[in-house]
Coordinates of C-alpha atoms and ligand atoms in Angstrom, one line a residue:
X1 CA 6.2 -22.7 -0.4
X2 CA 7.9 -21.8 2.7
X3 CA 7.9 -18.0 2.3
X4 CA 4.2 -17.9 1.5
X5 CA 3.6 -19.4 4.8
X6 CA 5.9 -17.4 6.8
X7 CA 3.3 -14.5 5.4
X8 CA 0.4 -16.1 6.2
X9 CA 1.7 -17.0 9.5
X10 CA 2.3 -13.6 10.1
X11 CA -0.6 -11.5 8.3
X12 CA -3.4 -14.1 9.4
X13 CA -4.8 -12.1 11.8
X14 CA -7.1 -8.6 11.1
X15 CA -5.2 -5.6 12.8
X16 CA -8.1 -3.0 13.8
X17 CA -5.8 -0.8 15.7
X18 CA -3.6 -0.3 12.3
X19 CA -7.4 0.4 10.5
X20 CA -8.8 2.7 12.7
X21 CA -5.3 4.5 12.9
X22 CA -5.2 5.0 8.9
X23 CA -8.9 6.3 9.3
X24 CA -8.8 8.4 12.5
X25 CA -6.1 9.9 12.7
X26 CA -5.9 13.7 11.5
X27 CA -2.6 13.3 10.4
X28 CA -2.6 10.1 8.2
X29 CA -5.8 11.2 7.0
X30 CA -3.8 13.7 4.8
X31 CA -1.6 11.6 3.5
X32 CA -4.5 8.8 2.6
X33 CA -6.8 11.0 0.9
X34 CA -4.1 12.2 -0.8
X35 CA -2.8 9.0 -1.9
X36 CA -6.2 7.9 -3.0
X37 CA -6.7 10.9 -4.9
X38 CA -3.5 10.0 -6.8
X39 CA -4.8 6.5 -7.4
X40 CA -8.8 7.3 -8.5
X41 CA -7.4 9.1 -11.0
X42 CA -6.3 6.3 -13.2
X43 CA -9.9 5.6 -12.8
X44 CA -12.6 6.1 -15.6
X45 CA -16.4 7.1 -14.3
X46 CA -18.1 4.0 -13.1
X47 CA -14.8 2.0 -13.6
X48 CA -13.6 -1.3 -12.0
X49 CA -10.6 -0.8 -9.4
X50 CA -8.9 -4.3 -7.6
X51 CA -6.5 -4.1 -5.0
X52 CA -4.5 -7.3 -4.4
X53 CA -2.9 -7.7 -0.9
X54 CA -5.7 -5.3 0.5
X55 CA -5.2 -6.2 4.3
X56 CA -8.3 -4.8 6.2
X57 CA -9.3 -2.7 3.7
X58 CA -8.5 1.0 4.9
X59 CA -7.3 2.2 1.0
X60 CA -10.5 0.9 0.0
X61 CA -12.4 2.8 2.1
X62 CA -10.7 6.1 1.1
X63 CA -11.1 5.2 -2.7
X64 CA -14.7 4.4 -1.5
X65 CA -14.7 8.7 -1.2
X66 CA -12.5 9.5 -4.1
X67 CA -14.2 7.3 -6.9
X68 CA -17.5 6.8 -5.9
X69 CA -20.1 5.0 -8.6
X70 CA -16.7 2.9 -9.1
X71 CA -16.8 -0.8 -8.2
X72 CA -14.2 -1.7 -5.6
X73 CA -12.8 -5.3 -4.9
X74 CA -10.4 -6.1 -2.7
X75 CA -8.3 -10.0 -2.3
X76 CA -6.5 -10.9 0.6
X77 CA -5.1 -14.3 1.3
X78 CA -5.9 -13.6 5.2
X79 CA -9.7 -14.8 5.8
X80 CA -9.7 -13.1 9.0
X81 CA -9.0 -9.8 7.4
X82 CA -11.1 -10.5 4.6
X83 CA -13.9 -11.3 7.3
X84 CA -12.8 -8.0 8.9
X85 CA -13.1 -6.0 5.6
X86 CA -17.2 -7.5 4.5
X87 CA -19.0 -5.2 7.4
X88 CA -16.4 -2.6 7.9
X89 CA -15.9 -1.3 4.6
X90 CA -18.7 -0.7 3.2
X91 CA -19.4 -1.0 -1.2
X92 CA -16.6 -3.3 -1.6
X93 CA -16.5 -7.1 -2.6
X94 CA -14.6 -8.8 -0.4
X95 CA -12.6 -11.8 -2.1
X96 CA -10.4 -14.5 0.1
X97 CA -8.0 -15.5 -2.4
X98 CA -3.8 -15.6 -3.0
X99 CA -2.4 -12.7 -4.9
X100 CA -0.9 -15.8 -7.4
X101 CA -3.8 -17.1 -8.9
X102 CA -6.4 -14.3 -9.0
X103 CA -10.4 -16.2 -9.4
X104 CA -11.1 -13.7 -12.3
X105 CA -11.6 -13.1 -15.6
X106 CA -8.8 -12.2 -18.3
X107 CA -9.7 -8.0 -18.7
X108 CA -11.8 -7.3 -15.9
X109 CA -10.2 -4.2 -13.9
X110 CA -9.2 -1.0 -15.0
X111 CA -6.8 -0.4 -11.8
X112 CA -5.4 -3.1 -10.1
X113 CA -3.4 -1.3 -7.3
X114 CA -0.6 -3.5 -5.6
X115 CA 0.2 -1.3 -1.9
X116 CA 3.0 -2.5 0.1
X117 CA 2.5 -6.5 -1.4
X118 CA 5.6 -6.9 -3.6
X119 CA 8.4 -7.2 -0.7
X120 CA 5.6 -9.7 0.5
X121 CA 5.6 -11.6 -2.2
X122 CA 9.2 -11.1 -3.0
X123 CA 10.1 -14.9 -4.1
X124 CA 7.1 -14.2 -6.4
X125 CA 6.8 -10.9 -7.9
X126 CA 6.9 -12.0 -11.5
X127 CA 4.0 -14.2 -11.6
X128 CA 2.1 -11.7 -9.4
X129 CA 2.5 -8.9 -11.7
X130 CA 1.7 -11.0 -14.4
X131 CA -1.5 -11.8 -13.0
X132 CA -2.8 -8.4 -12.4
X133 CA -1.6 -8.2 -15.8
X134 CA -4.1 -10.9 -16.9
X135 CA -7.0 -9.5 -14.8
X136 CA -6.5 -6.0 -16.6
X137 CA -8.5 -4.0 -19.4
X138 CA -6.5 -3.2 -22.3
X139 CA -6.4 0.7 -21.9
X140 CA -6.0 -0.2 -17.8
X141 CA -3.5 0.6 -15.3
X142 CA -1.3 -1.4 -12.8
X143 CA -0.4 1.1 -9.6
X144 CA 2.2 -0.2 -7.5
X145 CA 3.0 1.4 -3.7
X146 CA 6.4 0.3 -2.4
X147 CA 9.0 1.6 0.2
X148 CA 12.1 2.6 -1.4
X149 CA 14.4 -0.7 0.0
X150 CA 17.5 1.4 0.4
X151 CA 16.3 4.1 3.1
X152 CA 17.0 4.1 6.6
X153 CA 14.0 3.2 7.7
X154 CA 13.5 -0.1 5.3
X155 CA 17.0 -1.2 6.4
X156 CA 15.6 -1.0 10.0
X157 CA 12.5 -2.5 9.4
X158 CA 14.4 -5.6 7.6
X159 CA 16.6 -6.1 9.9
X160 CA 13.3 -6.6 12.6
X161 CA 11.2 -8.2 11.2
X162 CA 12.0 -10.9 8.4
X163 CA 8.8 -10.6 6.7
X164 CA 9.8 -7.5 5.3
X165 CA 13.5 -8.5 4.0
X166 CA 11.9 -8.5 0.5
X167 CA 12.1 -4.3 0.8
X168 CA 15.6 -5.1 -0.7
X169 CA 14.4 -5.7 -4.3
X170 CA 12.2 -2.6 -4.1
X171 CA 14.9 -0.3 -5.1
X172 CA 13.3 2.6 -8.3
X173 CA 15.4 0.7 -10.7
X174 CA 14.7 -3.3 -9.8
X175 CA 11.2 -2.3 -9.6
X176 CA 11.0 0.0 -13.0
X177 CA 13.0 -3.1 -14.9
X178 CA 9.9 -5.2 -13.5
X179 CA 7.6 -2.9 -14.7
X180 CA 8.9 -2.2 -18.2
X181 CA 8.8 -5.9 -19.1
X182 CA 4.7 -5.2 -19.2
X183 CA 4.4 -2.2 -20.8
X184 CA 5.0 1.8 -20.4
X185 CA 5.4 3.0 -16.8
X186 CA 6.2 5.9 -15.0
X187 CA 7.4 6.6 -11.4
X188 CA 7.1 9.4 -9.0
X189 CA 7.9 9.8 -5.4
X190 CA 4.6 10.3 -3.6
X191 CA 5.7 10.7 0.3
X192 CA 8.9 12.0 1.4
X193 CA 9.3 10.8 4.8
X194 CA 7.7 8.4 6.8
X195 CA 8.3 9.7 9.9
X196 CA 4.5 10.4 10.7
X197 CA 3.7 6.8 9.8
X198 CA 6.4 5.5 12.0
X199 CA 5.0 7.1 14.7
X200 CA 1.4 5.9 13.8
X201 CA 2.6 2.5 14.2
X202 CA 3.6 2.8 17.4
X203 CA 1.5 5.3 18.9
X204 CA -1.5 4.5 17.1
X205 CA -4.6 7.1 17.2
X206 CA -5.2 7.0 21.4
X207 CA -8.7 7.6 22.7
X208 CA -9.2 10.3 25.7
X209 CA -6.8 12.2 27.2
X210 CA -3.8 10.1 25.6
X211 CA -4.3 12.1 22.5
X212 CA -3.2 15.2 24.2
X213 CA 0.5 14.1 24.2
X214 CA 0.1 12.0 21.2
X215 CA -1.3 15.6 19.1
X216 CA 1.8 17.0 20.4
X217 CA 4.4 13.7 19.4
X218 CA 2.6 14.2 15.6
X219 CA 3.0 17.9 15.6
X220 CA 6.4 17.8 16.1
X221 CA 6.8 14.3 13.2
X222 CA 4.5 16.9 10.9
X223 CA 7.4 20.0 11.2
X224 CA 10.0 17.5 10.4
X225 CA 8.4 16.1 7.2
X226 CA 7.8 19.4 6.1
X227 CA 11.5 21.1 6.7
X228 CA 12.3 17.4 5.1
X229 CA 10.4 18.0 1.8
X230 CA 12.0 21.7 2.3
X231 CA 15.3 20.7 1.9
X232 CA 15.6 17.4 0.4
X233 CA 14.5 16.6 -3.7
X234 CA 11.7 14.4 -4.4
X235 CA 13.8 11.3 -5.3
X236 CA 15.5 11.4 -1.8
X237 CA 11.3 10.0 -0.9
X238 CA 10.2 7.2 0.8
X239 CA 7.2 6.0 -1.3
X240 CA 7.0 5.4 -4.6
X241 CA 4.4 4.9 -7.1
X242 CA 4.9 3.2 -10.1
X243 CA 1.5 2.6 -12.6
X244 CA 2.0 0.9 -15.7
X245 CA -0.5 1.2 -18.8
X246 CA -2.0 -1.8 -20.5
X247 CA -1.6 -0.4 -24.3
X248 CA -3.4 -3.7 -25.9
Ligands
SAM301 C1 1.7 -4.7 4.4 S1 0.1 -5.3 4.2 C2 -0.6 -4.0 3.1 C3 -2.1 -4.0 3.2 C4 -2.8 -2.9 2.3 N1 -2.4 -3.0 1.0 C5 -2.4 -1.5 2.9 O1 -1.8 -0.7 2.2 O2 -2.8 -1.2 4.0 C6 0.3 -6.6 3.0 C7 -0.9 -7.4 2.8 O3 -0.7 -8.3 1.7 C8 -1.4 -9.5 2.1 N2 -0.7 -10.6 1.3 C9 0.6 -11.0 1.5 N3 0.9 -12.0 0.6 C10 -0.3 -12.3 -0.1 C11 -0.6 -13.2 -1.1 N4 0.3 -14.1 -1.5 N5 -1.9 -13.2 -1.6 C12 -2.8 -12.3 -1.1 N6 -2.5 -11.4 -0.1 C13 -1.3 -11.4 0.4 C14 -1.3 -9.6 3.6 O4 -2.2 -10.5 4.1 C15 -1.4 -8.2 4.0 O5 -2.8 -7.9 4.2

């Protein structure tokens, strides 16, 4: 399949410099934790959590703090990031495998989280969802991250780089529609702008005296996002999170 290979092509390789960033710097680390929190609590105690499409593994490693005594797997069809991901991040199985044909069990996760892989796997998304579906407990939870397709910053993004195009079927309603066909769901706009996490992708989280004017770049992204969530509603957000609930 052409598209899956265009992916691969592109996501082969293990990006340390977008890890460390997610766990060094100050200002992501808010948003992360935060975003974890959100996500561990779909968790029960001891529970089983999959992420498909978990890159080098920097969610895992927050939910590694936020559901600890859980049991954390995470698949990615890259084996360099997978490879990345075994020493680095630590109490988490590492599995090499494609987000279409998952290598377990019907009913073995309570969470299987889905973060920024649907527009990925746009030519795919049904048979995707439908096999986190499979690899759920009844009484579990599917939690989906995605970029709302029809902001600014998507368009920009889309027009860049055409691994991203498939941001234009994850608008709130072509994405609830998805998600209703599997059960009850419920969305909620979980970051308002992205302007910090622009900025963290191309500044990164510099070393030495970089971080000086760097501190001072993310100060002034931090002001904006809050007069942002000020002025604007929640629904005008960036990132949305959709879970859907296994009923049987
Ligand atoms: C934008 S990254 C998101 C990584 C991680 N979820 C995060 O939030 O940092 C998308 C990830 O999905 C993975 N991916 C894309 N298509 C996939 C597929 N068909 N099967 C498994 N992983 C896939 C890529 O290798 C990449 O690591």
């Amino acid at each position: 399949m052409c598209e899956r290979s265009a992916q691969l092509d592109y996501h082969s390789g293990a990006d340390a410099k977008r890890y460390h960033n997610r766990l060094r710097n100050p200002f992501l680390q808010i948003k992360e934790h935060a975003l974890a929190s959100k996500v561990a609590h779909f968790l029960p105690q001891g529970g089983k959590l999959l992420e498909v499409g978990c890159g080098e593994g920097s969610n895992l490693a927050y939910l590694a703090r936020h559901a600890s005594g859980c049991s954390l797997t995470g698949v990615d069809f890259s084996e360099e990031k997978v490879i990345f991901m075994s020493p680095g991040v630590p109490k988490v199985t590492p599995v090499c495998a494609d987000a279409t044909a998952l290598p377990f069990c019907d009913a073995t996760f309570d969470v299987v989280y889905l973060r920024d892989l649907l527009h990925h796997v746009d030519f795919a998304r049904e048979t995707v969802l439908d096999e986190a579906w499979r690899v759920l407990k009844p009484g579990g939870r599917i939690v989906i991250l995605e970029s709302h397709g029809r902001r600014l910053l998507s368009r920009l993004f889309m027009l860049v780089n055409p691994v991203e195009r498939g941001m234009r079927n994850s608008t709130p309603e072509q994405l609830q529609a998805m998600a209703r066909r599997l059960g009850p769901t419920k969305l909620q706009y979980v970051e308002g702008s992205f302007v910090l996490r622009a900025l963290g992708f191309f500044l990164g989280w510099p070393e030495g005296w970089m971080q000086v004017p760097a501190r001072l770049i993310y100060l002034m992204g931090s002001a904006w996002e809050k007069a942002h969530a000020l002025v604007l509603p929640p629904e005008a957000g960036m990132y949305m999170m959709i879970d859907i609930r296994k009923t049987s």
